[in-house]
Amino acid sequence: MQEAPANPKREDVCPSKQRELGEVRLQIERAQGPEFWRSLEELAGSPEFQQMLHREFPKGAADWVDEVSRRGFLKLMGASLALAGMSGCTKLPLEPIVPYVRQPEGVVPGRPMFFATAMPLSGYASPLLVESHLGRPTKIEGNDLHPASLGGTDVFAQASILGMYDPDRSQTITKLGDVNSWSSFVQEIKGPLAVQKGLGGAGIRILTQTISSPTLADQLRALLKMYPQAKWHVYEPVNRDNVVEGAKLAFGRPVATQYRLENADVIVSLDADFLYAGFPGNVRYIRDFAKRRNPDGVMSRLYVAECTPSSTGAKSDHRLPLRAVEIEGLARALLVAVTANSPEAGTTAEYAKFVQVVAADLAPHHGSSLIIPGDHQPPSVHALAHAINVALGNVGKTVVYTDPVSANPVNQTESLRELVSDMRGGKVDLLVIMGGNPVYDAPADLGFADALKNSNVGLRIHHGLYQNETAELCHWHVNDTHYLEMWGDARAYDGTVSIIQPLIAPLYAGKSAYELVSALSGVSDATGYDVLRAYWKGQHSGGDFEAWWRKALHDGWIEGSAYAPRTLSAKLGSLPAAPTSEARTLEINFRCDPSIYDGRFSNNGWLQELPKPLTKLTWDNAVLVGPKMAGREGLKTEDVVTLELAGRQITGPVWIQAGHPDYSVTVHLGYGRRKAGRAGTGAGFDASPLRTTGAMWFATGGKLTKTGRTYKLASTQGYQTMDTPNGASRPNVRRATLEEYRHEPKFAQEGTPPPELTLYPGYDYQRQEYAWGMAIDMTACVGCNNCIVACQSENNIAIVGKEQVVRGRHMHWLRVDAYYQGDRDNPKAYFQPVPCMQCENAPCELVCPVGATLHSTEGLNDMVYNRCVGTRYCSNNCPYKVRRFNFLLFQDWETPQYKMMRNPDVTVRSRGVMEKCTYCIQRISEHRVDAERETGGQIADGRLQTACQQSCPADAIVFGNINDPNSRVSKWKAKDRNYGLLAELNTRPRTTHLAEIRNPNPELET
Amino acid sequence: MRLYGIMAEFDSPQGLVEAARRTHDAGYRKIDAYSPFPVEDLAEAIGFHSNRVALVTLIGAIAGGLSGYLLQYWIATISYPINVGGRPYHSWPSFIVVTFEMTILFGGIAAVFGMLALNGLPMPYHPVFNVPRFAMASKDRFFLVVFATDPKYDAAGTRQFLESLGPRSISEVPS
Amino acid sequence: MAEQTDQAANRQAPVISPGYTFGTVTDKISSIVLTRPTSNGWFVGFGISFLLLMLLLYAAGYLFVRGIGIWGVNIPIGWGFAIVNFVWWIGIGHAGTLISAILLLLRQSWRNSINRFAEAMTLFAVACAGTFPLLHLGRPWLFYWLFPYPNTMTYWPQFRSPLVWDVFAVSTYFTISLLFWFIGLIPDLGTLRDRSENRWARITYGILAMGWRGSARHWHRYESAYLLLAGLATPLVLSVHTVVSFDFSIGIVPGWHTTIFPPYFVAGAIYSGFAMVLMLAIPIRKVYGLEDFITDRHLQNSAKVMLATGWIVAYGYAIEAFMGWYSGNSYDSFTLWNRLHGPYAPWYWSLLSCNILFPQVLWIRKFRTQPGLLFLVSAIILTGMWLERFIIVVVSLQRDFLTSSWGMYYPTRWDWATFMGTIGMFLTAMFLFVRILPMISIFEMRTLLPEAEVKAE
């Protein structure tokens, strides 16, 4: 990409601006919830704003409003209230960054370019490719060359693009809430630092989140060298202390555990949700797991003993619902059973049978079995898991030990405790909080917020993406750069170092952590790029650095930086005594939220509106209660209850969660934010007040009381079973056990009408060059929700806000239905992704009065937005209910950031028109053009991927040309398991599903 | 002053019909009868037997039906054929309804406007309205008029003849 | 049905009370329009209706500004009140055409005294119905895309869609009804022209009467045109609700995809239509003292028609239920179950009692002759028929094929405002009609008098 001219100090470009900012902000504060988009429009029209705008720019700059050119955008960004903090300063990064795959020379307008970068989350990098249109990142894909991704992503990465364009991000440096500048910040800290120099930095405390970046770690260590007395603390609410401590117990040192699921035939999960975003390596694990779940080849077996029902539990062949506190007992029993080889020696608990059978199943799979402990289980469980894996000889085969990815693998809870006591002890003069939001999410018993406010910490600096609860209590706030705006590096779960390339210059003149730290160490004008290059130059030994560097940027990671496996000997003498099985008191579980993690994504509309895997809840968290307990306590979904633990209280609405064990409830973290932004503030309730250093993940002795009030929850799937109330059952998800399948392979296809069953002469699709089709393997699908967000991002799908979701108007083109079957206390659960079925005999087309939806020659069910008048008849007549309607103006047509974010190849729909999955027709056309231009022939199979398919870590979605018998999709559709949903209606869906096969252990089948 | 015709007024439809018949039998042809409601036999009493409203309606109906079907056929198969849910372009069963409605519509319009046209309506002015008593023709009186244009017409004779029919009154219709 | 009412005719009160002459009939009816002072009651009633009409405009205005989302519709329930009300109003309209056309062909002379305002009712009801398909569009301003007209897109409506059939059926129905009603008015307009003292009234009526002078030739053509029109309107009126029922039966939604729909919709239409006729006739004849023209005979006959059509409707429900079970189709049988036990079961049960249970009192003579009671029963039937449409539209959509996409429908206050608004529109038009046009066909009443007989020799 071309060099863009360097620009002067960004904050000096628009000195006059800041005055009006206050009242503009006020106007925005007033707007709440979904309406705030509306208020944005009004504001953009308000005279004050127009005035401000004209002071900013030559008259007429605002006339760019509907000009869809890049220059239009850049001007507009200044004109936008959201960018009020700065003016049209955005441009390409100063430094050359290396395009991926496509030719780097210049930008072909209308042709996207792909750049490799990585998203760090709690220290773990997800390697990515980012699609960029004329310098605007628009879509996140997985880095298919990277072992940790293989093309897949997780929901957080998919949605991070919205995070970058979030107009609520902190847009300027502030001092005591007033706008300020980097230069004066640098001036301001000189003094205190000088003082500290004398004291050897005894008063300096740096609080970071988990950091795996070699460069940043190196910088911090260098800083600590300058100030030997200074301390570096690490804290994240969703930390892996248990893993670290467990490793110390087992091996006497912190090690990271990696799993090789592709070698595992029997997998036992001890409360580990390793198939969902947030679990380090989940993307790769999902791929490997799915590979090994092939009913037509080798099929592994998964046992899950868990408390909170998770998608991992949903995919298991056997799920044992246990209160989290009982898992340890199970683990011990399992260890005994496995080592002593005498199952009955295990236990007397009600899960004795389970233990026996599992142990019996594990024994023959020496070296091909695997025990995975959950991060929220205590160290002892991790130690036990290590012991069992060692005993089963899995080490080196299905389990690999390496150095920890975190550059500072301390016990974070303890680290924070120490910091707080130092603050209270008046030992802290200069506190730098880099990232995170401890005021909101620190354990309640530490009283971090109170310590920050009331202890006399001389200078408190907060560095982050948002003006959040913590920033409020700090003197200075330095606005951070989003990872898509900055240079950096981070380690993936396997240790490989990924280089973080910026896709766009900082929208709001943010400063990356690298730049902040170098400023602290006295170098205020070093750019992240300089720092990064300097470090790696130092690391790089011999060879041509430029070529090496270029390759690293191009591939997205540094070759050979993966950690080598370590061979360790487990010493299990030192296990703490088993917890005495305590009385039936209420257990409260804390879990990071499947959609907004620990709250850092709470202002991300896509994630807020992303239906959580099992509950399908949006915009809220809830108190998950098992059916048994609900029955005993007389609770109904949406009853508001008070949870009490050690004198602390929270209140939240109940959600009755099938499969949740009795005497145990689960609350999710990350909600109830006071200062998150328009989307996040006030959504849900805050669970952290109950969370203490003693019980970060679960605690017993809780109390639950009804308040008598109720609270509306927004779930996108009201009815979650295939059994109709009249006792019948519908074969939406066709399923069988491995035995049944082998015995009757075509079981899924019964009821499918023969093709000749019609009065009409069929349309001759065979003549066409292409006939598009899709197949979805439900055995592989783990309900990770990626496809939903990928689709939303690719196709400019609007979010609608909680109130509209409640009314049943969410817009997701692709949904993942979750069904429970059987015993509500421990149901089997199934996921079924449902995009548009692209029926050949589409019922929707027949009834459209204006021919706004019709069939293409290649078999696509096309939707012509600008012809649609909105009778909604097509949706009524769609048996799959995959059509979505713009009941109101759901799209935000004003905020410039979103204009930049949108996929320029996809129409932005307006009010009153129907929309639905198009099989990513824009990608089809693009590839057709490419194929004709490059080879003059057909699109090569596998080259064209739909957004959902590309992002799917399980490789459960295949799309392609069914006229080509050798295409992958044709092969899938030829499988016995292949069936058309509701095919009995003779709709002839082009999207078909492969029936779900489970591999239960006959021993446990009752 | 030229006369338009001579008008005889009657009390009952019975009287009018008989008078009309006798006038017609007497060889008068250019005559007309007026009543506040349709009176049976009156039309043919003055020698008016058939009208062409039915024919007009039939033509209209056929035209409507044809145009309706052809329009759909042309649109679906020639002008802009599209593949709708795998249905054939010429899916005639779906075209029946509109064809039917068009038949009715055109037929109905033809009937009404045909009738009005044949009746020469609207006609804002007509000499008979010059006779004050004629206002009663829309209430409870019945009138018979012999037009001056009738070959057999002569002012005196015709008046005599009409009086012989025992009308309630006789009045001259100025043109 | 025909002979049933014929026998009734022999037994019962005359169509018009004795002692009237051509003159008195004319005076009595035309005086309501020409001489009688407008009563305060009229002003009050009109005022209220007009306010409701304004409410409709307000609701529609807000709808255009915000979008269809102000209503309760959603996915899966894409159609709500709008379509329910559309079908309800259209149905009501049918009675008018039935009375004026079908009863004419059946030589039911008793129709003469009620056909005029029944036809007016048809027009206004169809107008109310017509507003809904327009308002319920996501982009109402593009409604004209449903008509085939040459356009720059060189694109056309999609004639396989029942909605296009609807457009043709409803607009044809409205046109034909309007023509039928208007030519029916011409002779009476002539009467008003000749009788009004007020100059402007005379001019206006004169223009409308188009110079009608009651010539025998004109009457002759007039009558054949009228008869032909009746002949055309008869299949039309049957087709209109059939086509409306296609909106549902062409769809694949369980609860919609049923062959019984056309006859059962038509019967239901007439059922509700006569209920509305009575709800109008009873107060009108009381207020304007027209008991001599709209006699107990008319009430009785209408009541009997309602009994008959009510049973056809009941048969429809029975068949629906039977097929739900007999088809062995799990989706259909569940739809039946859902109506009986689902979240909207109360609505279904009240529908059954309103349409089948209560109307049975009409077997009792007293209920057929007591205007008050008859009025009450009619109100119940109209409610029942509205509920029926609600059940068909909403409850079928609410739980269709995939359990995952089941939903609920809650009407918003804007749904109600629009519905009430159309009622206001209907009544406003009705009030104006009775005030400025003869609500009973004068010339046809004249033909009912004994002296209208002409003995052929």
mmCIF file of C-alpha atoms in Angstrom, chain A residues 557-746:
data_model
loop_
_atom_site.group_PDB
_atom_site.id
_atom_site.type_symbol
_atom_site.label_atom_id
_atom_site.label_comp_id
_atom_site.label_asym_id
_atom_site.label_seq_id
_atom_site.Cartn_x
_atom_site.Cartn_y
_atom_site.Cartn_z
ATOM 1 C CA TRP A 557 3.839 -15.370 12.570
ATOM 2 C CA ILE A 558 7.494 -16.029 13.225
ATOM 3 C CA GLU A 559 8.688 -19.359 12.036
ATOM 4 C CA GLY A 560 9.970 -21.723 14.685
ATOM 5 C CA SER A 561 8.744 -19.617 17.559
ATOM 6 C CA ALA A 562 6.440 -22.379 18.781
ATOM 7 C CA TYR A 563 7.383 -23.764 22.196
ATOM 8 C CA ALA A 564 9.141 -27.060 22.217
ATOM 9 C CA PRO A 565 7.392 -29.749 24.266
ATOM 10 C CA ARG A 566 8.934 -30.370 27.672
ATOM 11 C CA THR A 567 9.284 -33.713 29.296
ATOM 12 C CA LEU A 568 8.379 -33.434 32.945
ATOM 13 C CA SER A 569 7.833 -35.921 35.696
ATOM 14 C CA ALA A 570 4.674 -35.494 37.692
ATOM 15 C CA LYS A 571 5.050 -35.763 41.458
ATOM 16 C CA LEU A 572 1.694 -36.340 43.037
ATOM 17 C CA GLY A 573 2.562 -36.809 46.661
ATOM 18 C CA SER A 574 1.625 -33.288 47.571
ATOM 19 C CA LEU A 575 -2.087 -33.290 46.764
ATOM 20 C CA PRO A 576 -4.154 -31.457 49.350
ATOM 21 C CA ALA A 577 -6.686 -33.624 51.136
ATOM 22 C CA ALA A 578 -9.968 -34.148 49.372
ATOM 23 C CA PRO A 579 -12.596 -31.588 50.345
ATOM 24 C CA THR A 580 -15.074 -33.083 52.807
ATOM 25 C CA SER A 581 -18.272 -33.583 50.824
ATOM 26 C CA GLU A 582 -20.234 -30.808 52.476
ATOM 27 C CA ALA A 583 -23.961 -30.578 53.064
ATOM 28 C CA ARG A 584 -26.422 -29.708 50.352
ATOM 29 C CA THR A 585 -25.893 -25.953 50.413
ATOM 30 C CA LEU A 586 -26.409 -23.804 47.367
ATOM 31 C CA GLU A 587 -23.402 -23.536 45.089
ATOM 32 C CA ILE A 588 -22.919 -20.414 43.006
ATOM 33 C CA ASN A 589 -20.824 -20.661 39.854
ATOM 34 C CA PHE A 590 -19.173 -17.726 38.125
ATOM 35 C CA ARG A 591 -18.426 -18.174 34.459
ATOM 36 C CA CYS A 592 -17.100 -15.843 31.832
ATOM 37 C CA ASP A 593 -19.864 -14.978 29.432
ATOM 38 C CA PRO A 594 -19.938 -16.919 26.145
ATOM 39 C CA SER A 595 -20.711 -13.709 24.267
ATOM 40 C CA ILE A 596 -19.033 -10.786 26.001
ATOM 41 C CA TYR A 597 -16.307 -12.671 27.863
ATOM 42 C CA ASP A 598 -15.416 -10.774 31.067
ATOM 43 C CA GLY A 599 -17.253 -7.604 30.020
ATOM 44 C CA ARG A 600 -14.586 -6.189 27.771
ATOM 45 C CA PHE A 601 -16.874 -6.797 24.782
ATOM 46 C CA SER A 602 -19.997 -5.521 26.461
ATOM 47 C CA ASN A 603 -20.290 -2.573 24.088
ATOM 48 C CA ASN A 604 -20.086 -4.811 21.049
ATOM 49 C CA GLY A 605 -23.612 -4.994 19.610
ATOM 50 C CA TRP A 606 -22.901 -8.089 17.559
ATOM 51 C CA LEU A 607 -21.786 -10.004 20.607
ATOM 52 C CA GLN A 608 -24.541 -8.605 22.814
ATOM 53 C CA GLU A 609 -27.111 -9.780 20.283
ATOM 54 C CA LEU A 610 -25.354 -13.081 19.640
ATOM 55 C CA PRO A 611 -27.599 -15.807 21.054
ATOM 56 C CA LYS A 612 -25.660 -17.654 23.747
ATOM 57 C CA PRO A 613 -25.041 -21.266 22.726
ATOM 58 C CA LEU A 614 -27.682 -23.023 24.816
ATOM 59 C CA THR A 615 -29.964 -20.404 26.346
ATOM 60 C CA LYS A 616 -30.094 -18.345 23.136
ATOM 61 C CA LEU A 617 -30.229 -15.330 25.439
ATOM 62 C CA THR A 618 -29.213 -11.925 24.117
ATOM 63 C CA TRP A 619 -28.439 -8.611 25.796
ATOM 64 C CA ASP A 620 -28.608 -10.098 29.300
ATOM 65 C CA ASN A 621 -27.117 -12.572 31.680
ATOM 66 C CA ALA A 622 -29.279 -14.654 33.970
ATOM 67 C CA VAL A 623 -29.175 -16.858 37.021
ATOM 68 C CA LEU A 624 -29.113 -20.335 35.504
ATOM 69 C CA VAL A 625 -31.106 -22.735 37.652
ATOM 70 C CA GLY A 626 -31.642 -26.441 37.090
ATOM 71 C CA PRO A 627 -35.188 -27.783 36.604
ATOM 72 C CA LYS A 628 -35.116 -29.752 39.849
ATOM 73 C CA MET A 629 -34.158 -26.750 41.910
ATOM 74 C CA ALA A 630 -36.601 -24.528 40.058
ATOM 75 C CA GLY A 631 -39.343 -26.987 40.866
ATOM 76 C CA ARG A 632 -38.389 -27.089 44.531
ATOM 77 C CA GLU A 633 -38.069 -23.319 44.875
ATOM 78 C CA GLY A 634 -41.107 -22.643 42.709
ATOM 79 C CA LEU A 635 -39.068 -20.587 40.266
ATOM 80 C CA LYS A 636 -40.090 -19.663 36.763
ATOM 81 C CA THR A 637 -37.914 -18.251 34.028
ATOM 82 C CA GLU A 638 -37.776 -14.451 34.335
ATOM 83 C CA ASP A 639 -38.480 -14.456 38.085
ATOM 84 C CA VAL A 640 -36.064 -12.034 39.690
ATOM 85 C CA VAL A 641 -34.158 -13.579 42.579
ATOM 86 C CA THR A 642 -31.593 -12.394 45.097
ATOM 87 C CA LEU A 643 -28.415 -14.399 45.458
ATOM 88 C CA GLU A 644 -26.648 -14.057 48.755
ATOM 89 C CA LEU A 645 -23.125 -15.202 49.550
ATOM 90 C CA ALA A 646 -21.169 -14.332 52.672
ATOM 91 C CA GLY A 647 -23.316 -11.284 53.314
ATOM 92 C CA ARG A 648 -23.030 -9.939 49.771
ATOM 93 C CA GLN A 649 -26.039 -9.775 47.457
ATOM 94 C CA ILE A 650 -26.873 -9.563 43.805
ATOM 95 C CA THR A 651 -30.241 -9.779 42.087
ATOM 96 C CA GLY A 652 -30.943 -11.151 38.655
ATOM 97 C CA PRO A 653 -33.570 -12.919 36.584
ATOM 98 C CA VAL A 654 -33.818 -16.694 36.598
ATOM 99 C CA TRP A 655 -33.348 -18.792 33.501
ATOM 100 C CA ILE A 656 -34.311 -22.418 33.920
ATOM 101 C CA GLN A 657 -31.465 -24.303 32.279
ATOM 102 C CA ALA A 658 -32.087 -27.927 31.447
ATOM 103 C CA GLY A 659 -29.193 -30.102 32.557
ATOM 104 C CA HIS A 660 -27.998 -27.780 35.295
ATOM 105 C CA PRO A 661 -27.318 -29.803 38.469
ATOM 106 C CA ASP A 662 -29.466 -29.291 41.542
ATOM 107 C CA TYR A 663 -28.349 -27.141 44.500
ATOM 108 C CA SER A 664 -26.225 -25.124 42.131
ATOM 109 C CA VAL A 665 -26.739 -21.984 40.061
ATOM 110 C CA THR A 666 -24.569 -20.221 37.510
ATOM 111 C CA VAL A 667 -24.161 -16.516 36.896
ATOM 112 C CA HIS A 668 -22.124 -15.053 34.065
ATOM 113 C CA LEU A 669 -19.632 -12.242 34.439
ATOM 114 C CA GLY A 670 -19.310 -9.146 32.310
ATOM 115 C CA TYR A 671 -22.780 -7.642 32.634
ATOM 116 C CA GLY A 672 -24.181 -4.824 34.748
ATOM 117 C CA ARG A 673 -21.531 -2.422 33.504
ATOM 118 C CA ARG A 674 -21.977 1.157 34.687
ATOM 119 C CA LYS A 675 -19.755 2.759 32.077
ATOM 120 C CA ALA A 676 -19.407 0.587 29.019
ATOM 121 C CA GLY A 677 -21.019 2.555 26.228
ATOM 122 C CA ARG A 678 -24.436 2.810 24.668
ATOM 123 C CA ALA A 679 -24.814 -0.879 24.007
ATOM 124 C CA GLY A 680 -23.202 -2.257 27.130
ATOM 125 C CA THR A 681 -24.125 0.123 29.934
ATOM 126 C CA GLY A 682 -26.936 -1.230 32.059
ATOM 127 C CA ALA A 683 -27.328 -4.528 30.217
ATOM 128 C CA GLY A 684 -27.795 -7.441 32.596
ATOM 129 C CA PHE A 685 -26.663 -7.546 36.214
ATOM 130 C CA ASP A 686 -23.197 -7.477 37.759
ATOM 131 C CA ALA A 687 -22.202 -10.784 39.337
ATOM 132 C CA SER A 688 -18.757 -9.747 40.537
ATOM 133 C CA PRO A 689 -19.934 -8.429 43.955
ATOM 134 C CA LEU A 690 -20.278 -12.078 44.987
ATOM 135 C CA ARG A 691 -16.884 -13.023 43.642
ATOM 136 C CA THR A 692 -14.065 -13.147 46.170
ATOM 137 C CA THR A 693 -10.407 -14.106 46.065
ATOM 138 C CA GLY A 694 -11.348 -17.224 48.026
ATOM 139 C CA ALA A 695 -13.924 -18.295 45.466
ATOM 140 C CA MET A 696 -13.171 -16.960 42.034
ATOM 141 C CA TRP A 697 -15.193 -19.579 40.176
ATOM 142 C CA PHE A 698 -17.599 -21.216 42.563
ATOM 143 C CA ALA A 699 -18.592 -21.058 46.172
ATOM 144 C CA THR A 700 -21.002 -23.004 48.306
ATOM 145 C CA GLY A 701 -23.176 -21.695 51.090
ATOM 146 C CA GLY A 702 -25.132 -19.339 48.910
ATOM 147 C CA LYS A 703 -28.738 -18.355 49.456
ATOM 148 C CA LEU A 704 -31.419 -17.769 46.843
ATOM 149 C CA THR A 705 -34.625 -15.833 47.563
ATOM 150 C CA LYS A 706 -37.443 -14.760 45.277
ATOM 151 C CA THR A 707 -38.130 -11.045 45.058
ATOM 152 C CA GLY A 708 -41.540 -11.500 43.464
ATOM 153 C CA ARG A 709 -40.553 -9.221 40.619
ATOM 154 C CA THR A 710 -40.029 -10.439 37.073
ATOM 155 C CA TYR A 711 -37.695 -9.270 34.329
ATOM 156 C CA LYS A 712 -38.083 -9.739 30.586
ATOM 157 C CA LEU A 713 -35.336 -11.800 28.977
ATOM 158 C CA ALA A 714 -34.671 -11.732 25.241
ATOM 159 C CA SER A 715 -34.157 -15.232 23.902
ATOM 160 C CA THR A 716 -34.120 -15.807 20.161
ATOM 161 C CA GLN A 717 -35.448 -19.344 20.453
ATOM 162 C CA GLY A 718 -38.585 -19.600 22.526
ATOM 163 C CA TYR A 719 -39.146 -23.308 22.207
ATOM 164 C CA GLN A 720 -36.155 -25.566 22.651
ATOM 165 C CA THR A 721 -37.214 -29.114 21.985
ATOM 166 C CA MET A 722 -38.345 -31.097 18.972
ATOM 167 C CA ASP A 723 -41.204 -32.600 20.989
ATOM 168 C CA THR A 724 -44.455 -30.768 20.414
ATOM 169 C CA PRO A 725 -46.760 -30.236 23.394
ATOM 170 C CA ASN A 726 -49.230 -32.749 21.981
ATOM 171 C CA GLY A 727 -46.711 -35.531 22.536
ATOM 172 C CA ALA A 728 -45.489 -35.848 18.977
ATOM 173 C CA SER A 729 -41.894 -35.240 17.949
ATOM 174 C CA ARG A 730 -40.440 -33.651 14.847
ATOM 175 C CA PRO A 731 -37.319 -34.958 13.111
ATOM 176 C CA ASN A 732 -35.625 -31.579 12.731
ATOM 177 C CA VAL A 733 -32.280 -32.953 13.835
ATOM 178 C CA ARG A 734 -32.053 -36.528 12.634
ATOM 179 C CA ARG A 735 -29.761 -38.442 14.895
ATOM 180 C CA ALA A 736 -28.552 -41.954 15.719
ATOM 181 C CA THR A 737 -25.902 -43.735 17.677
ATOM 182 C CA LEU A 738 -22.876 -45.080 15.865
ATOM 183 C CA GLU A 739 -24.243 -48.635 16.121
ATOM 184 C CA GLU A 740 -27.638 -47.658 14.743
ATOM 185 C CA TYR A 741 -25.974 -45.735 11.956
ATOM 186 C CA ARG A 742 -23.715 -48.609 10.964
ATOM 187 C CA HIS A 743 -26.708 -50.922 11.114
ATOM 188 C CA GLU A 744 -28.996 -48.653 9.093
ATOM 189 C CA PRO A 745 -26.909 -46.056 7.246
ATOM 190 C CA LYS A 746 -29.779 -44.407 5.359
#
